[in-house]
Amino acid sequence: MSGMANTETYYPGWQLLQIPGPSNVPPAVLHAIARPTIDHRGLAFAAFARNLLEDLRPVFGTREDIIVFPSSGTGAWEAALVNTMSPGERVLMAETGHFSTLWFEMAERLGLGAELLHGDWRHAADPEAISKRLVRDTTQEIKAVCVVHNETSTGATSDIVAVRRAIDATGHPALLMVDTISSLGSVPYEHDRWGVDVTVSGSQKGLMLPPGLGFNVAGPKAWQAAATAKMPRAYFDWAAMATATASGQFPYTPATNLLFGLRTALDLLSLEGMDKVFRRHARHGRATRAAVTGWGLEVLCVEEDHQSNVLTAVVMPDGASADAFRSYMVERFNLPLGNGLAKLRDRVFRIGHLGDFNDLMLIATLGALQLGLEGFGIPVKASGLEAAMAILREP
């Protein structure tokens, strides 16, 4: 299908969608979504749903039940909070970028005592800063620590194992909640082994689906908190969902056809093998960063060990408009890029390299970017593309 940016302009050829999500949906998944809808109260659907939820567990690295809501990732954020918290209780949010800030703002709107542990949007979550704040909380008023695993606005991936270790070292009982909306299915994640209490995710990135499915995984500590939590919840009630899905049912109408797509997406991930999926994303992340630095530009995340394999945020030179460049790339190459969000608006563009994506697509993307930067008037070194291809030559 040819890409069209609007109804007045035709762009021939395939559109390379290089935003960091929603990501490209494989044709097999699109075909699965297009299947005729079946009775979601029937025996066939119940058997399908039970098998699907069982096969979803390894993707999260858990033996716990997977709770699936017809929602965006934002709904999954809300579900995590309202099922474990009581009005006025304190939650600590590690600020790593726009999405961690949005989660903080949601907690405020829900009537929680939200506290933002400030960051500069160029680093991952700081386990030491989290530890120091918990040590100061001598009355243990903080009930949860919330961290975005892969901050989509900045391209920084936080070390969840280190955060868990930092919390445990203080002896503080706060729950650890982790947003994996842009990391799940793209980089390694282990809910059980890493000691996460609540995992939040969504369908539209590494799982290669359109938006519309939100996920929660709750560990034993989180279920204990849910038993006494007083926040109002109805649509996002874990207990109602878990009771129904145990028999392959849902307490209200599920997103049936998206679940068909999820079944096919899981099959594709299994065929490739998750280890290969992670290695592919790691290669593409390294290659993209090699191109950016080879061009003489700056990767937004300054910590090499935390630079994301899901996306790369690129800082524009002083005086250059990232939004004007993004428009130029669509007009010239039919190549949409991610925009800078909030205080990064017009300062960065973001290259998505996740999901249904291969070496050829990355070479095309980086080649177009090298030509585009030159055409836009930003001097770049021609060695950028070659630096990326040197990495892609590796097996």
JSON list of N, CA, C and O in Angstrom, two decimals, residues 19-37:
[
{"chain": "A", "resi": 19, "resn": "ILE", "atom": "N", "xyz": [8.62, 5.94, 13.22]},
{"chain": "A", "resi": 19, "resn": "ILE", "atom": "CA", "xyz": [8.31, 6.47, 14.54]},
{"chain": "A", "resi": 19, "resn": "ILE", "atom": "C", "xyz": [8.49, 5.31, 15.55]},
{"chain": "A", "resi": 19, "resn": "ILE", "atom": "O", "xyz": [8.42, 4.15, 15.17]},
{"chain": "A", "resi": 20, "resn": "PRO", "atom": "N", "xyz": [8.72, 5.64, 16.80]},
{"chain": "A", "resi": 20, "resn": "PRO", "atom": "CA", "xyz": [8.95, 4.56, 17.78]},
{"chain": "A", "resi": 20, "resn": "PRO", "atom": "C", "xyz": [7.66, 3.99, 18.35]},
{"chain": "A", "resi": 20, "resn": "PRO", "atom": "O", "xyz": [7.58, 3.67, 19.53]},
{"chain": "A", "resi": 21, "resn": "GLY", "atom": "N", "xyz": [6.66, 3.86, 17.54]},
{"chain": "A", "resi": 21, "resn": "GLY", "atom": "CA", "xyz": [5.40, 3.25, 17.93]},
{"chain": "A", "resi": 21, "resn": "GLY", "atom": "C", "xyz": [4.26, 4.24, 17.83]},
{"chain": "A", "resi": 21, "resn": "GLY", "atom": "O", "xyz": [4.44, 5.42, 18.13]},
{"chain": "A", "resi": 22, "resn": "PRO", "atom": "N", "xyz": [3.06, 3.76, 17.37]},
{"chain": "A", "resi": 22, "resn": "PRO", "atom": "CA", "xyz": [2.82, 2.39, 16.94]},
{"chain": "A", "resi": 22, "resn": "PRO", "atom": "C", "xyz": [3.78, 1.98, 15.83]},
{"chain": "A", "resi": 22, "resn": "PRO", "atom": "O", "xyz": [4.08, 2.77, 14.94]},
{"chain": "A", "resi": 23, "resn": "SER", "atom": "N", "xyz": [4.23, 0.73, 15.91]},
{"chain": "A", "resi": 23, "resn": "SER", "atom": "CA", "xyz": [5.21, 0.23, 14.97]},
{"chain": "A", "resi": 23, "resn": "SER", "atom": "C", "xyz": [4.51, -0.45, 13.80]},
{"chain": "A", "resi": 23, "resn": "SER", "atom": "O", "xyz": [3.29, -0.62, 13.78]},
{"chain": "A", "resi": 24, "resn": "ASN", "atom": "N", "xyz": [5.31, -0.84, 12.80]},
{"chain": "A", "resi": 24, "resn": "ASN", "atom": "CA", "xyz": [4.78, -1.54, 11.64]},
{"chain": "A", "resi": 24, "resn": "ASN", "atom": "C", "xyz": [4.08, -2.83, 12.08]},
{"chain": "A", "resi": 24, "resn": "ASN", "atom": "O", "xyz": [4.62, -3.57, 12.91]},
{"chain": "A", "resi": 25, "resn": "VAL", "atom": "N", "xyz": [2.92, -3.09, 11.50]},
{"chain": "A", "resi": 25, "resn": "VAL", "atom": "CA", "xyz": [2.18, -4.32, 11.79]},
{"chain": "A", "resi": 25, "resn": "VAL", "atom": "C", "xyz": [2.42, -5.30, 10.65]},
{"chain": "A", "resi": 25, "resn": "VAL", "atom": "O", "xyz": [2.15, -5.00, 9.49]},
{"chain": "A", "resi": 26, "resn": "PRO", "atom": "N", "xyz": [2.95, -6.49, 10.95]},
{"chain": "A", "resi": 26, "resn": "PRO", "atom": "CA", "xyz": [3.23, -7.47, 9.89]},
{"chain": "A", "resi": 26, "resn": "PRO", "atom": "C", "xyz": [1.95, -7.86, 9.14]},
{"chain": "A", "resi": 26, "resn": "PRO", "atom": "O", "xyz": [0.87, -7.92, 9.73]},
{"chain": "A", "resi": 27, "resn": "PRO", "atom": "N", "xyz": [2.06, -8.15, 7.84]},
{"chain": "A", "resi": 27, "resn": "PRO", "atom": "CA", "xyz": [0.87, -8.56, 7.08]},
{"chain": "A", "resi": 27, "resn": "PRO", "atom": "C", "xyz": [0.13, -9.74, 7.72]},
{"chain": "A", "resi": 27, "resn": "PRO", "atom": "O", "xyz": [-1.10, -9.77, 7.72]},
{"chain": "A", "resi": 28, "resn": "ALA", "atom": "N", "xyz": [0.87, -10.71, 8.26]},
{"chain": "A", "resi": 28, "resn": "ALA", "atom": "CA", "xyz": [0.20, -11.87, 8.87]},
{"chain": "A", "resi": 28, "resn": "ALA", "atom": "C", "xyz": [-0.67, -11.45, 10.04]},
{"chain": "A", "resi": 28, "resn": "ALA", "atom": "O", "xyz": [-1.74, -12.04, 10.28]},
{"chain": "A", "resi": 29, "resn": "VAL", "atom": "N", "xyz": [-0.23, -10.46, 10.80]},
{"chain": "A", "resi": 29, "resn": "VAL", "atom": "CA", "xyz": [-1.02, -9.97, 11.93]},
{"chain": "A", "resi": 29, "resn": "VAL", "atom": "C", "xyz": [-2.25, -9.22, 11.42]},
{"chain": "A", "resi": 29, "resn": "VAL", "atom": "O", "xyz": [-3.36, -9.38, 11.95]},
{"chain": "A", "resi": 30, "resn": "LEU", "atom": "N", "xyz": [-2.07, -8.40, 10.38]},
{"chain": "A", "resi": 30, "resn": "LEU", "atom": "CA", "xyz": [-3.21, -7.70, 9.80]},
{"chain": "A", "resi": 30, "resn": "LEU", "atom": "C", "xyz": [-4.25, -8.68, 9.28]},
{"chain": "A", "resi": 30, "resn": "LEU", "atom": "O", "xyz": [-5.46, -8.48, 9.45]},
{"chain": "A", "resi": 31, "resn": "HIS", "atom": "N", "xyz": [-3.78, -9.75, 8.65]},
{"chain": "A", "resi": 31, "resn": "HIS", "atom": "CA", "xyz": [-4.72, -10.76, 8.15]},
{"chain": "A", "resi": 31, "resn": "HIS", "atom": "C", "xyz": [-5.46, -11.43, 9.30]},
{"chain": "A", "resi": 31, "resn": "HIS", "atom": "O", "xyz": [-6.65, -11.72, 9.20]},
{"chain": "A", "resi": 32, "resn": "ALA", "atom": "N", "xyz": [-4.76, -11.69, 10.40]},
{"chain": "A", "resi": 32, "resn": "ALA", "atom": "CA", "xyz": [-5.41, -12.32, 11.55]},
{"chain": "A", "resi": 32, "resn": "ALA", "atom": "C", "xyz": [-6.48, -11.42, 12.14]},
{"chain": "A", "resi": 32, "resn": "ALA", "atom": "O", "xyz": [-7.57, -11.88, 12.51]},
{"chain": "A", "resi": 33, "resn": "ILE", "atom": "N", "xyz": [-6.19, -10.13, 12.22]},
{"chain": "A", "resi": 33, "resn": "ILE", "atom": "CA", "xyz": [-7.17, -9.18, 12.75]},
{"chain": "A", "resi": 33, "resn": "ILE", "atom": "C", "xyz": [-8.41, -9.13, 11.86]},
{"chain": "A", "resi": 33, "resn": "ILE", "atom": "O", "xyz": [-9.53, -8.90, 12.33]},
{"chain": "A", "resi": 34, "resn": "ALA", "atom": "N", "xyz": [-8.22, -9.38, 10.56]},
{"chain": "A", "resi": 34, "resn": "ALA", "atom": "CA", "xyz": [-9.33, -9.31, 9.60]},
{"chain": "A", "resi": 34, "resn": "ALA", "atom": "C", "xyz": [-10.20, -10.57, 9.59]},
{"chain": "A", "resi": 34, "resn": "ALA", "atom": "O", "xyz": [-11.16, -10.65, 8.83]},
{"chain": "A", "resi": 35, "resn": "ARG", "atom": "N", "xyz": [-9.87, -11.57, 10.42]},
{"chain": "A", "resi": 35, "resn": "ARG", "atom": "CA", "xyz": [-10.71, -12.76, 10.50]},
{"chain": "A", "resi": 35, "resn": "ARG", "atom": "C", "xyz": [-12.13, -12.41, 10.95]},
{"chain": "A", "resi": 35, "resn": "ARG", "atom": "O", "xyz": [-12.32, -11.44, 11.69]},
{"chain": "A", "resi": 36, "resn": "PRO", "atom": "N", "xyz": [-13.09, -13.20, 10.55]},
{"chain": "A", "resi": 36, "resn": "PRO", "atom": "CA", "xyz": [-14.45, -12.96, 11.06]},
{"chain": "A", "resi": 36, "resn": "PRO", "atom": "C", "xyz": [-14.49, -13.06, 12.59]},
{"chain": "A", "resi": 36, "resn": "PRO", "atom": "O", "xyz": [-13.84, -13.93, 13.18]},
{"chain": "A", "resi": 37, "resn": "THR", "atom": "N", "xyz": [-15.21, -12.18, 13.20]},
{"chain": "A", "resi": 37, "resn": "THR", "atom": "CA", "xyz": [-15.36, -12.20, 14.66]},
{"chain": "A", "resi": 37, "resn": "THR", "atom": "C", "xyz": [-16.15, -13.44, 15.08]},
{"chain": "A", "resi": 37, "resn": "THR", "atom": "O", "xyz": [-17.07, -13.86, 14.38]}
]
